[in-house]
Amino acid sequence: MKQTCLLVFCALSELVPSRWHLSVSYFGDSYCVQKPFQDISTFELSLVMKTSRRSGLLLLAAGTDDYLFLELQNGKVQARMNLGAGEVTLSSSSGVQLNNLLDHKIFLSLTEDTLTMTIDDSFSTYVPVSTDGEELNIDVGVWLGGTGNLDASYLSNAIPPFRGCMSDVTFKSHQFDILSNAFKECHDTKESCSGEFEAADGETTSFSTPQSFISFSTWSKATGGTRTLEFLMKTTIEDALLVFHPGLDSDFIAVGVMGGFLKGVIDVGSGMEVIDNTLVQVDDDQWHRVKIILGENSFEVHVDSQIASLPLDSSQKLDLVGNLYLGGIQEKMKEVFRDSGSLSRAEDEITAESFIGCLGEVKVNNKDRSLQDALVTKDIHVKCEGDDYDYSSYYDGDGATTAPPVFIGYDEIELSEQHCFPNKDTPDVFKNVTKLLDITPLLVPEEGDVLIGIKNLLPTFDLGSAGMQNSQITVTLKSDPFYGLVDINTNNRRFKKFTLQDLVDKKIKYMHDGIQNNERHPDQIQIEVVAQGIDNLPECLKSPQRYILPVEVIPVNDIPQLRGGEIAITEKGRTRLSPNLMKILESDTRCDTFVVTVTSEPPFEVGYLENDKQPGNPITEFTCRDLQDGKIYFVHKGGDTDGELTLEVSDGQFESHSTTFNLVATPAHITILANAVLRLTQGENASIALHLVMLSNPRGGDILFNVTQPLLYGKLFIVTDYGVYKEVSSFYRSDLEEERLKYFSTDSTDQEDIVVERIQFNAHLGQYTLWNNTFIVKIAPAKVKVSTLVPLEVYGGEMKLIKQAQLFAEVVDQDTNPEMLKYILVTPPIRGVLQLLDTQLAEGDIFTQQDILDTTLSYKVRVQGAVDNTDSFQFRVVFKDQYSPLYTYPINIIPTADAPVLTNEMLTVLQGGEETISKNHLWVHTPDMGDFVYQITQGPKHGRIIRNAPSGMNEDLELDRLVYKHDGSKTTSDEFQFSAFDQEAQGSYDQETIRGVFRITIQTKNEHIPVRVVDEVLNVVRHGQRLLTTDVIQFKDDDSGFNDSQIVYAREGILSGNIVSSTNPSQPLFRFTQADLRDKKVLFLHHGADQERFSLQVSDGFHKTTAILQIQAGDPYLRLVNNTMIVIDHGATKTLNTTLLSAETNLDITDDSEITFRITAAPQEGRIIVSGIEASEFTQEDLKKGVVSYEHNYESLQSKDSFSFVVQAEERAEVGTFKIKIFKQGYRSEPQVVKNEVIISYEGEHTVINQDHLKVEQADILPSDMVFTVKEPPRLGHVVKMTNSSDGSESPMLDYIHSFTQSDIDQGQILYVSAYIQGEDVFTVHVSNGFTAVEELQILVNIVPRFIPVHSLNITVKEGLSRIIDSSVVNISHPFYVLANLDFVVDEPPQHGELRSQTLHCLFLFLLQLKEGKIFYLHDSSETEEDSFTLSASAYEIERRSLPIVIAVTVIPVNDEPPRLSRNTGLEVLAGEEADITAAMLQTQDSDTPAEQLVYNVEAPMSGRVALKEAPDDEIMNFTQAQVNSGEVIFIHEGEESGGFGFTVTDGEHTSPLYQFVVTARPLTITMVTQEELMVFPGTRQPISSANLGAETNEDGNEISYSLIRPPRLGRLIIARGDNRFDEITRFSQTQVCKGAQNDETLGPLPKNPQLKQKSAF
């Protein structure tokens, strides 16, 4: 709930760590204070400041006598330091101006006896310091921006507070920032640098709160003796202070807004005078120019062009001193000005409340003033909120101003009024008529429409008597309305004309546009009216007349709405509904007019809504105000867990749609957020709110606190809605949150030392209870005491002085001015009066010790008595802010024998009732029985006196005629003052008057039904017994004066047991009180079933209710119900109570002392103290009393501790361990992220996260206590922890984790394991020390390649030249490796060149050299056309390499060698034959030209030709060496002679000389060796062999072939084909002959002559 959150913030605000690095704004009266308490010999002080002011305090390190000032003075920084040996001063360089609204860094250090100052890291000055071993003692504190209420002798010459921004404040000594762990308290500062410090001249300024103001320097006289103040203003506030300036003595001036108009007040020494400017109303939310002129003779207030003037006495001079205040006055200065009389007198005419609105273009004595010139500001900001009007053009040509043109006002406007003067011819009907119409404003609802009637435009004379008709008066619409339109439903609508008859016929209507905010503005209709066709109409009425018809817009409330949703309610408890849970979205109407109605609710057995004013009574409607004031609760009784609540809201005219809320019953839980000691002085009172803070679940749950033990030194009071203090023993959390609960120190004994009040209480919420809590109040002895208090003895009717001998007060160990010792009268005397001189003192009046010394204080008895009597008065003594206890001064009244005897007994009256005042209550009688007359001199305040007869004498009292009737208010007492005198002595000289005060006690009505606040099950051992106490059942009654004895429980029969007296178990109890329960007088005896629920009737004497008591019997048990880990400050002591450690049992335990805790394992870092003595055993009673504590050992560095114990009751026992967390000083600050670097992880590998990557630390906090919790895991990997085996025999294990510590990081146990995916990853952690945390800390991971990625290109180089190897050839393609320190290793050097750096041969290449182009490849000029080399990149620092990179080199050859003929043997060929020209015969070599490009050019071939084998018939004249090499070139010889050819060889660049290729021809001869006949039989085949036919040549290896010239006649030549078939042939070779492949075949029979021979020719 909202208020809870605010309280928690307030309660913990002192624990907020100082964040000096943030920019903080100081507004001229702001300051921050921090108390590090250090003695330092060296220091380094640094801060950044920004201001436009020339002077101001930056920092003060204050000691009792030592000090260090850092201050801005006249635009330069000055340091003043005193270590005890005198002041040392150091100033910044004179040429550096620091008040120029720029950030300037100031660095001040004390090292080696030298004080050095450096500005902006550039301009240094220094001064030697003789310390003589002295240190700077900072035992008071460190102040920034101002000194607040600091009182020190060295502040006499301190400069004013700082106005501007400061940030990055550090104050280091021995590398430790003494400000880092101390806690600061700031007043009127603001985080971030405010824009108001840079506001330029003419900027508007918003005043937004009731504390807003601006102060400037003294408003002195300008040249000529005249003061002027000018500004623009805009507001909707009717009453506010605009200008105030004090002066000497009684002089002052003030100007304010009163009733929407400006009013000025001035006193120049001759008395206060007032000036009013009622010509222009300024609270209309429009800009107005105000000018105040103070001359020698006059005081003028200008508003726009309207002037109000007041003459002044020129002999009197206005002497102004101090500051000029605009828009309000500084709060602390208001009392100063009131005490001086100036402000208190001004408040008789104008208010002192601050202005809310906007001011702009401020000029003082015609000079622009901006916020840069301000001395102090509060709650203001630049620019006028919601204003878009261009007031910069607010002047007219003459410099005068007018209001911005919203519309022309209509008050008393007569645009063309003419006066008619009747004459003798004027008809009577027109006499005294000066205009045609009387105008009545038109009323229209917002966004509505209304007919314009004749009543709005009513003729001023009787038309019938004048012979006129309504249709003869024509109205023309001259301009449209501003916020609506006029609907003319006539034929003349296009001319915007209508007649009065149209009004009668209801044809003219005004319609409002309903635009947001237009309901705030009135509207108007400008018309022109003319009467037509009337001859006797006076001339003055014949001409057209213009009028304005005002339109007043009546706001219509928008339909209010409810914001629905879910409401968490306390299960079986009470939950307060707040505006946060149920928000009403109001538009036009204020919350006071809204009524919320319940249209549907859960059944009564589930729960109901109630108003805190009447608890226990279900309600079906409530107001928005009650909701906002926290008065509306939902009480959950049980039944269904959840329910629905349907509401609608109305403002009396409109209703919202019904809205349904889901009620979610939530199990109750209570957490103690703060339980801080309340410290006060004896006699004081203080709110507990900020010291006791509890958090409930659900948030709206209303926790009930029950005080279980009487208080010893004070009382708890609640301030009721009627402002009356009511003593209580129980209260709700809402009482705490709204600061209604206060502790009053009421002990009036003479304390010598601090006493401790231990307030024992239980906290209840639903079915959840925190038992036996203790809230500690430490009450210091009062410094102000009464040393002399002697009772006063006085005779009846006598007045006696109270002197120093009777009454004297003093302040312990301090001499005081008697005028400063003030007595506050708390309770005046009853039977007399206390007088200061002749003034009677009443409750709350003050007199001083000086009054007693001057004998001006006296006591006078009002009546004379015949018997001894006493009187008294109560008082406190106050000195500054210190109070004494409450003292009672006794007065003994000595009787006189003949004195009247006054009976004055208190009357008791029921609230709202009446009671008779009889003689038993009030009576005066004397020995002579005179008849006394009574007069009421001051009537009762809360009732009235009713007298049934007018006599006013003793007989009224005697006959019961006097009645007091109470008015029913929530008051507890009343009184009236009276006087009585003897009627017979009336008017005589010795008439004696008796005066007195008749007191009346108001007995409040029993209005409240008892409400159950404790509802627990009574657990009992089966067939055993158990005390029934208020720990099980308890009721609360909100009636005043309630006590436990008023609650009576009544029961009937019980099936499973009996309720008896604990002192006499044989005596059944059927009725008992809650006091009996608290005093443990009620015992329950069990028999029968294990479970039972029975009812108890509960009554407070008037109201009755029913309670259910549940019994649960079972086996005996003892169990721990509370074993809560505590948090304790380092070196501190913590009280252990039952909310932290307690046991529960169903055994018959009559006292908690029977439950014992025996420590079996003592704490290692501290010890257990019981009643001041170290102990190993304690009882639950000790825990309840709060005498058990844990004391931490200050020298311990551990953050955890514990002790083990056995809790025992009778024969039952339970073991447990109590855990303790040590809250070190560093916990108060937020953990500091020292390192959060990007983690580099290699794909597919694990990376150790070490303290160079991630480090979070705090002073005094061990790394093992800094816990990282993974909230969002990484996407591309995992966070794991490496765990080694205990004996080291096994490999480490990697475990997936969700949390780890800084110690794990420091030990290298936390790893990030990446997937085989490159990219950026992130995981989110919360870092906590268990108290404060850094949330949403993102850890970035960059997953990079395992191998260094190298991008390479092949290169091309000309033969013999070089090529630069730069980043275009070899480049690192990943940004991570680009930044690494890389080398390239030459794994395989080039074969036909080398890698060089300038003149050196390189085996290593550096990335920087590559980037700078200092590495190159140099070819060795060989005739090779390609080369290559192999590199690999290496980063030795991160142990990474790349894969080998082969870079190919293409060599562009250079043709620089001529062809060289290496072989030319010529050719020998058979004449007429062809022969191959081979490389063995003809070869040319060229080292830089391939054979394909070596060309032979043939010249003058002889005896043949050169040809290619593939085309021997085509002669060629050129061929290449490559063709020769491949055997493609032949020479075909012709003729018988030898020949050849000439040739040259060319490579394209060079040509050889002419060479000759000689072809030698040899003749070829064939000789027949065999030529024998072939014998063939007819019809047969015969092979032809070498025996038949053979030939040979002169060349070996030549094949001889035969060609048939003439075939045989009788046969044919054939050759076998191999398939027994033969072909006829005409050619064959000698080889075929040798093989016998030819046959001669004869065809047909032999001729008749068989000797014929067959011949063939070859």
Short mmCIF file of N, CA and C in Angstrom, two decimals, residues 915-924 931-936 945-964 979 983:
data_model
loop_
_atom_site.label_atom_id
_atom_site.label_comp_id
_atom_site.label_asym_id
_atom_site.label_seq_id
_atom_site.Cartn_x
_atom_site.Cartn_y
_atom_site.Cartn_z
N GLU A 915 -27.59 16.02 32.46
CA GLU A 915 -27.56 15.65 33.88
C GLU A 915 -27.84 16.90 34.71
N THR A 916 -28.54 16.70 35.80
CA THR A 916 -28.89 17.81 36.70
C THR A 916 -27.70 18.16 37.59
N ILE A 917 -27.44 19.47 37.69
CA ILE A 917 -26.40 19.95 38.62
C ILE A 917 -27.12 20.30 39.92
N SER A 918 -26.91 19.50 40.94
CA SER A 918 -27.60 19.70 42.23
C SER A 918 -26.65 20.32 43.23
N LYS A 919 -27.19 20.53 44.42
CA LYS A 919 -26.36 21.12 45.47
C LYS A 919 -25.25 20.18 45.91
N ASN A 920 -25.41 18.91 45.55
CA ASN A 920 -24.34 17.98 45.87
C ASN A 920 -23.12 18.19 44.96
N HIS A 921 -23.35 18.84 43.86
CA HIS A 921 -22.25 19.11 42.93
C HIS A 921 -21.71 20.52 43.11
N LEU A 922 -22.61 21.50 43.25
CA LEU A 922 -22.20 22.89 43.33
C LEU A 922 -23.06 23.59 44.39
N TRP A 923 -22.38 24.16 45.39
CA TRP A 923 -23.14 24.78 46.50
C TRP A 923 -22.22 25.70 47.26
N VAL A 924 -22.72 26.86 47.60
CA VAL A 924 -21.99 27.80 48.46
C VAL A 924 -22.87 28.12 49.66
N ASP A 931 -28.06 33.84 50.98
CA ASP A 931 -28.55 33.33 49.70
C ASP A 931 -27.61 33.84 48.60
N PHE A 932 -26.95 32.92 47.92
CA PHE A 932 -25.96 33.31 46.91
C PHE A 932 -26.55 33.31 45.51
N VAL A 933 -26.09 34.28 44.75
CA VAL A 933 -26.48 34.40 43.35
C VAL A 933 -25.30 33.93 42.49
N TYR A 934 -25.60 33.08 41.45
CA TYR A 934 -24.56 32.48 40.59
C TYR A 934 -24.63 33.12 39.20
N GLN A 935 -23.46 33.38 38.71
CA GLN A 935 -23.37 33.87 37.33
C GLN A 935 -22.33 33.02 36.57
N ILE A 936 -22.73 32.61 35.36
CA ILE A 936 -21.79 31.85 34.50
C ILE A 936 -20.97 32.87 33.72
N ILE A 945 -25.86 25.06 29.36
CA ILE A 945 -26.53 25.04 30.67
C ILE A 945 -28.00 25.40 30.46
N ILE A 946 -28.86 24.52 30.96
CA ILE A 946 -30.31 24.76 30.86
C ILE A 946 -30.84 25.05 32.26
N ARG A 947 -31.45 26.20 32.38
CA ARG A 947 -32.01 26.58 33.69
C ARG A 947 -33.52 26.64 33.54
N ASN A 948 -34.23 25.90 34.40
CA ASN A 948 -35.68 25.82 34.30
C ASN A 948 -36.38 26.97 35.00
N ALA A 949 -35.65 27.85 35.63
CA ALA A 949 -36.23 29.03 36.28
C ALA A 949 -35.20 30.13 36.22
N PRO A 950 -35.62 31.40 36.19
CA PRO A 950 -34.68 32.50 35.94
C PRO A 950 -33.98 33.04 37.18
N SER A 951 -34.09 32.39 38.32
CA SER A 951 -33.60 33.04 39.54
C SER A 951 -32.09 33.07 39.62
N GLY A 952 -31.42 31.93 39.30
CA GLY A 952 -29.95 31.88 39.38
C GLY A 952 -29.46 31.92 40.80
N MET A 953 -30.26 31.42 41.76
CA MET A 953 -29.87 31.48 43.16
C MET A 953 -29.67 30.05 43.67
N ASN A 954 -29.33 29.96 44.97
CA ASN A 954 -29.08 28.65 45.56
C ASN A 954 -30.27 27.72 45.40
N GLU A 955 -31.44 28.29 45.37
CA GLU A 955 -32.62 27.41 45.27
C GLU A 955 -32.67 26.68 43.94
N ASP A 956 -32.04 27.23 42.87
CA ASP A 956 -31.99 26.48 41.60
C ASP A 956 -31.26 25.16 41.79
N LEU A 957 -30.18 25.24 42.53
CA LEU A 957 -29.41 24.02 42.79
C LEU A 957 -30.15 23.11 43.77
N GLU A 958 -30.80 23.75 44.71
CA GLU A 958 -31.50 22.96 45.73
C GLU A 958 -32.71 22.25 45.14
N LEU A 959 -33.36 22.86 44.16
CA LEU A 959 -34.56 22.29 43.57
C LEU A 959 -34.28 21.60 42.23
N ASP A 960 -33.03 21.32 41.93
CA ASP A 960 -32.63 20.60 40.72
C ASP A 960 -33.14 21.26 39.44
N ARG A 961 -32.99 22.59 39.39
CA ARG A 961 -33.44 23.31 38.19
C ARG A 961 -32.33 23.51 37.15
N LEU A 962 -31.10 23.22 37.53
CA LEU A 962 -29.96 23.50 36.65
C LEU A 962 -29.52 22.20 35.97
N VAL A 963 -29.47 22.22 34.64
CA VAL A 963 -29.16 21.02 33.87
C VAL A 963 -28.03 21.32 32.90
N TYR A 964 -27.10 20.38 32.82
CA TYR A 964 -26.04 20.47 31.79
C TYR A 964 -26.37 19.45 30.70
N SER A 979 -19.18 32.59 38.93
CA SER A 979 -18.93 33.43 40.12
C SER A 979 -20.19 33.41 40.98
N GLN A 983 -26.35 37.65 47.92
CA GLN A 983 -27.31 38.61 47.38
C GLN A 983 -27.50 39.79 48.32
#
